[in-house]
CSV table of C-alpha atoms in Angstrom, one decimal:
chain,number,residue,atom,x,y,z
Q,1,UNK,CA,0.0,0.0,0.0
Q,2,UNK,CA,1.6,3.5,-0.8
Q,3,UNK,CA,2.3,5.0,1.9
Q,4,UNK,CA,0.3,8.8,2.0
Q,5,UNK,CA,2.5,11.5,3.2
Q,6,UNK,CA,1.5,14.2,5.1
Q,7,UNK,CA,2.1,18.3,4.2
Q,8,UNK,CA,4.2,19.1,7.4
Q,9,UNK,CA,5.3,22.8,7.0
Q,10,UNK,CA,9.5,22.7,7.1
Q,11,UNK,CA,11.0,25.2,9.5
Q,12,UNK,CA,14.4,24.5,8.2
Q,13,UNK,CA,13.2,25.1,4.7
Q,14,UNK,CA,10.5,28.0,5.1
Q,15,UNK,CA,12.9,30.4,6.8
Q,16,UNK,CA,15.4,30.0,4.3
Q,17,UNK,CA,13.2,31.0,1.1
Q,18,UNK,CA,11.2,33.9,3.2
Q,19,UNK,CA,15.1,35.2,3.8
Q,20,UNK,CA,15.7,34.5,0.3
Q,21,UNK,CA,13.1,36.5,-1.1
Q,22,UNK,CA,13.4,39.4,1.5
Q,23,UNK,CA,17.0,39.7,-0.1
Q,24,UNK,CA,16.8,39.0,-3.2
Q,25,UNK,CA,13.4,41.8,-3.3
Q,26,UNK,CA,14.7,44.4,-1.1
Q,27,UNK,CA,14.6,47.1,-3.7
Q,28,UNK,CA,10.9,46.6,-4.6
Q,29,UNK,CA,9.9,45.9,-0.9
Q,30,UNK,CA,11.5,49.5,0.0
Q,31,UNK,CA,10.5,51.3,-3.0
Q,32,UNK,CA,6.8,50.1,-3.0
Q,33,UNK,CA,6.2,50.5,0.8
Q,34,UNK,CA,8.5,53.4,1.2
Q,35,UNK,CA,6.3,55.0,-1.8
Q,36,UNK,CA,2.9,54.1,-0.2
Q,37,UNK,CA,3.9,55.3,3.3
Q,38,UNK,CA,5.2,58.6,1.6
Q,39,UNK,CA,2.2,59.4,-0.3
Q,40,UNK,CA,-0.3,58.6,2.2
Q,41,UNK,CA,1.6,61.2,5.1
Q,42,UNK,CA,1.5,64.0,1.9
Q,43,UNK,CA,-1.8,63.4,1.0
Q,44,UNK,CA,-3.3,63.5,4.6
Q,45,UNK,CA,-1.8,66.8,5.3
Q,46,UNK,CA,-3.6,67.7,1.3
Q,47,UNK,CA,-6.8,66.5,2.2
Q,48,UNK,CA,-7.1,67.8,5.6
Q,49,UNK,CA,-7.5,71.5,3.1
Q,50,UNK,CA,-10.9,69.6,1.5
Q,51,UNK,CA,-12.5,68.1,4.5
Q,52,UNK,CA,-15.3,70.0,4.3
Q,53,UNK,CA,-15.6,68.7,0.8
Q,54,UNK,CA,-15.3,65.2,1.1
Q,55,UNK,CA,-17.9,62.6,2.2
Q,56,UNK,CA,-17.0,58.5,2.4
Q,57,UNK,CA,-18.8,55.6,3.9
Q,58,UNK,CA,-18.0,55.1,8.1
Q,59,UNK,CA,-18.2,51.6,8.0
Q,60,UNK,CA,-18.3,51.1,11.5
Q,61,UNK,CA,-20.5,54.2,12.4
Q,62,UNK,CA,-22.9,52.3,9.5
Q,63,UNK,CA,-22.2,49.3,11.7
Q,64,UNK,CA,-23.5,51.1,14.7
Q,65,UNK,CA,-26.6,52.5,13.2
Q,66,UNK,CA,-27.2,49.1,11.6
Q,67,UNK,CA,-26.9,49.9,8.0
Q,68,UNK,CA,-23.8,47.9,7.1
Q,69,UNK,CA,-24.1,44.9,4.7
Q,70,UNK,CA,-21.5,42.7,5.0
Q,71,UNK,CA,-21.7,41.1,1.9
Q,72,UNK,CA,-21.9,44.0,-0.5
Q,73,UNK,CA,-19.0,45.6,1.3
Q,74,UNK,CA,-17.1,42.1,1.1
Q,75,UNK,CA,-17.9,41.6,-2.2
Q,76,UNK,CA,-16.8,44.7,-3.5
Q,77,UNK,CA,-13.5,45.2,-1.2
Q,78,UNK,CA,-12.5,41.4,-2.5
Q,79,UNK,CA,-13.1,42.8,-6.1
Q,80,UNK,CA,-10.6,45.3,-6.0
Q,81,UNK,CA,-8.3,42.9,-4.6
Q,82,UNK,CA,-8.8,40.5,-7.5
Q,83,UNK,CA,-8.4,43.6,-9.9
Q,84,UNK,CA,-5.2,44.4,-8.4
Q,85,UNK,CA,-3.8,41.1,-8.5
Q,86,UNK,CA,-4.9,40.8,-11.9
Q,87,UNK,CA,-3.0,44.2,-12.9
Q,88,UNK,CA,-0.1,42.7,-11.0
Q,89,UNK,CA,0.0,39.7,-12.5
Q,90,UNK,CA,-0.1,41.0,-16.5
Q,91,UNK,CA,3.2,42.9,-16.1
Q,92,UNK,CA,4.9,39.9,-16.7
Q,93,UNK,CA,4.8,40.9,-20.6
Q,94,UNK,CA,7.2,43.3,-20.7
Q,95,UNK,CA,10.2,43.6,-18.5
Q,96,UNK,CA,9.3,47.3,-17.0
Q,97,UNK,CA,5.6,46.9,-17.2
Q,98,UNK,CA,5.7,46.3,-13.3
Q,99,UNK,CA,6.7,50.4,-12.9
Q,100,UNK,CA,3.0,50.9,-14.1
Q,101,UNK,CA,2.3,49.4,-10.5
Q,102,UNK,CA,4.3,52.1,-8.8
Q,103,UNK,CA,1.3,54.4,-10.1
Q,104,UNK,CA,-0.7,52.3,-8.6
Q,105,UNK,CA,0.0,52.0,-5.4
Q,106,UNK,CA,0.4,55.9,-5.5
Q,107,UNK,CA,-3.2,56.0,-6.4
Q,108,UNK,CA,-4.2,53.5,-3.6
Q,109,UNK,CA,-2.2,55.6,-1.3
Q,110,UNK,CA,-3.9,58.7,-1.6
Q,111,UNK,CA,-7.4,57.2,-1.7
Q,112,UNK,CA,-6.8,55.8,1.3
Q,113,UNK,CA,-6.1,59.8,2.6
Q,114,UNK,CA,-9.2,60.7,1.4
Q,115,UNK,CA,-11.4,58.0,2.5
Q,116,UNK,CA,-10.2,58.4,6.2
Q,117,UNK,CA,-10.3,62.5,6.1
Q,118,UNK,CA,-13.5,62.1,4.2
Q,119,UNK,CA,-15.5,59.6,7.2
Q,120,UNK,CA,-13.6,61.9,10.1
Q,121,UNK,CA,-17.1,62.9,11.1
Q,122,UNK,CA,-18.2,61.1,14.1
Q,123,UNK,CA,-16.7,60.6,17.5
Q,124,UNK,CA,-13.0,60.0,17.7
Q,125,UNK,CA,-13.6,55.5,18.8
Q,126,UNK,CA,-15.5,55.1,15.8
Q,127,UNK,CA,-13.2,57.3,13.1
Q,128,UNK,CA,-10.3,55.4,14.8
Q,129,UNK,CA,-11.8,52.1,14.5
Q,130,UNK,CA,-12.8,53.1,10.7
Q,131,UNK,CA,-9.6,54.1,9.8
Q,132,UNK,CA,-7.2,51.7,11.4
Q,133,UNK,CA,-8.9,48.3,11.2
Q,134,UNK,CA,-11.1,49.4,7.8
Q,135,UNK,CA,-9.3,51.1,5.5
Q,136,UNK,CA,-5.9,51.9,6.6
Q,137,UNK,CA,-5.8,46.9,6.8
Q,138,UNK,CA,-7.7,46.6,3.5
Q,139,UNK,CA,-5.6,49.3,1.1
Q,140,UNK,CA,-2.2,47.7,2.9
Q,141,UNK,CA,-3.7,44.1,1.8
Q,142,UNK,CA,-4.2,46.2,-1.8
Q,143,UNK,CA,-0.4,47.0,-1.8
Q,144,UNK,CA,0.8,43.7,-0.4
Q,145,UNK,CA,-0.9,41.7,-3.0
Q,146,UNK,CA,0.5,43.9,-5.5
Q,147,UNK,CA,4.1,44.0,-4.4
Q,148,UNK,CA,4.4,40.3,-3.7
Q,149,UNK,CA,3.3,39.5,-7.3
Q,150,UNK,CA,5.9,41.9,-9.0
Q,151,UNK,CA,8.4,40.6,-7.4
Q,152,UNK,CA,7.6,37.0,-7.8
Q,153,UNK,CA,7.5,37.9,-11.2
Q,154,UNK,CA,10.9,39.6,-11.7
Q,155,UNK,CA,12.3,36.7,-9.9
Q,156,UNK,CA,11.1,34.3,-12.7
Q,157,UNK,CA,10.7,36.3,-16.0
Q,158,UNK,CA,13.9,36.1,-17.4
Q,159,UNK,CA,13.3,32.3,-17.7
Q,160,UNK,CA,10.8,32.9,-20.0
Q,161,UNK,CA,10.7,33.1,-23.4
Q,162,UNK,CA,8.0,33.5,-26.2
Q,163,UNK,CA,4.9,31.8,-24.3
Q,164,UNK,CA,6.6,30.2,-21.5
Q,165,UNK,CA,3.2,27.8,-20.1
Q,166,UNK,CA,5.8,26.6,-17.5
Q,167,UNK,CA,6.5,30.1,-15.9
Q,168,UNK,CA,3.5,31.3,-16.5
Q,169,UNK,CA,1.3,28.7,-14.8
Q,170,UNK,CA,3.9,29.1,-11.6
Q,171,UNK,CA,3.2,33.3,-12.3
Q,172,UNK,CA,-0.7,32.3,-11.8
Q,173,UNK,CA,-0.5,29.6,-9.1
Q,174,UNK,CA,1.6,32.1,-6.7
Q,175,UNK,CA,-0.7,34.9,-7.5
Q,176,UNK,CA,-3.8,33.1,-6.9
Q,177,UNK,CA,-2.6,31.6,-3.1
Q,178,UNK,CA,-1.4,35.6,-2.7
Q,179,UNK,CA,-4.5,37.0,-3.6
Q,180,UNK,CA,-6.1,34.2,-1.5
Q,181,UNK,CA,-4.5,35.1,1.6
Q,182,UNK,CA,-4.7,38.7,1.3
Q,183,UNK,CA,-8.4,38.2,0.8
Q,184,UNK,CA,-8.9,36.2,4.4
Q,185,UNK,CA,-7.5,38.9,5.5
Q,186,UNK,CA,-9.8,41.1,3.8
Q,187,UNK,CA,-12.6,39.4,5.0
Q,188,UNK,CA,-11.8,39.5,8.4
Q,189,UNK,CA,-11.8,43.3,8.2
Q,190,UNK,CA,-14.6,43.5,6.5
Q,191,UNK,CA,-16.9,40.6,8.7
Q,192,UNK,CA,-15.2,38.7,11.4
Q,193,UNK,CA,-14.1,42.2,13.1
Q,194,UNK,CA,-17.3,43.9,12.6
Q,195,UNK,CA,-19.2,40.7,14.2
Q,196,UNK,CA,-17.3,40.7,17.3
Q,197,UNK,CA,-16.9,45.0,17.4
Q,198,UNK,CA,-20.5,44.9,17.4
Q,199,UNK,CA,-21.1,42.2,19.6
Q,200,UNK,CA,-18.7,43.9,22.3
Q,201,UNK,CA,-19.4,47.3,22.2
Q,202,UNK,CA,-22.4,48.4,20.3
């Protein structure tokens, strides 16, 4: 009888490749982080000049008043994710394509200034709840998912040539399980937290 052998998660061989690809992606970690950190900090102190102007969805505060849905919001937060991934994912065509990302994460940067200036409007538990364990977790799962991907990618495209179905398929396998896990976590922001927020204190 063949005998069935169980997945058994390798210490010695895990911490070896997570080193491996913190050093051999250091650049792109840096840039891409150090870019969405930086654009966020500028475009709070921007934003703060339009508060009066702006006007975004306080998830929790909708929580409290009982008019969240947490499938819509799921649905559509998990959609962006997928997009992202997907835009991540198609760089691998040409060799610079993944500087296009660099716009992106820009752009996901500074909506994430204006979505937590724009729902500053109610008392300071509920815009700090909001901002930290809505938006500020979900947009960081956005730029995770896309960083990860890129840099998966520039790690393998220069083995492939023309088509490539080999790389390719390994491309799409490691940005599925990315996109996978960055969606949990998603979730979790957008339904297991709320469930037990609003079970504890409202």
């Amino acid at each position: 009888m063949a005998q069935i052998k169980k997945f058994k998660l390798n210490k010695g061989v895990a911490t070896p490749y997570i080193k491996n690809f913190f050093r051999d992606n250091k650049l792109f970690l840096i840039t891409f982080f150090g870019l969405y950190i930086a654009v966020f900090a500028i475009s709070i102190f921007i934003v703060l000049n339009y508060q009066n102007q702006l006007s975004h969805n306080n998830y929790y505060q909708m929580l409290l008043e009982g008019e969240y849905s947490y499938f819509k919001v799921t649905l559509q937060y998990l959609l962006f994710n997928l997009l992202f991934a997907f835009c991540a994912m198609i760089t691998y065509h040409k060799r610079y394509a993944f500087a296009l990302m660099y716009f992106v994460v820009t752009f996901i940067a500074y909506r994430l200034a204006v979505n937590i200036i724009g729902c500053w409007q109610y008392n300071l538990f509920i815009n700090i709840l909001n901002a930290v364990l809505f938006y500020f977790i979900i947009n960081t799962m956005y730029v995770i998912t896309i960083v990860l991907i890129v840099c998966h990618i520039n790690s393998h495209y220069l083995y492939c040539v023309d088509r490539c179905p080999a790389t390719l398929k390994n491309i799409f396998k490691f940005s599925l399980i990315t996109t996978i896990i960055t969606s949990i976590c998603i979730i979790i922001c957008t339904v297991v937290l709320p469930l037990i927020l609003c079970k504890i204190l409202f």
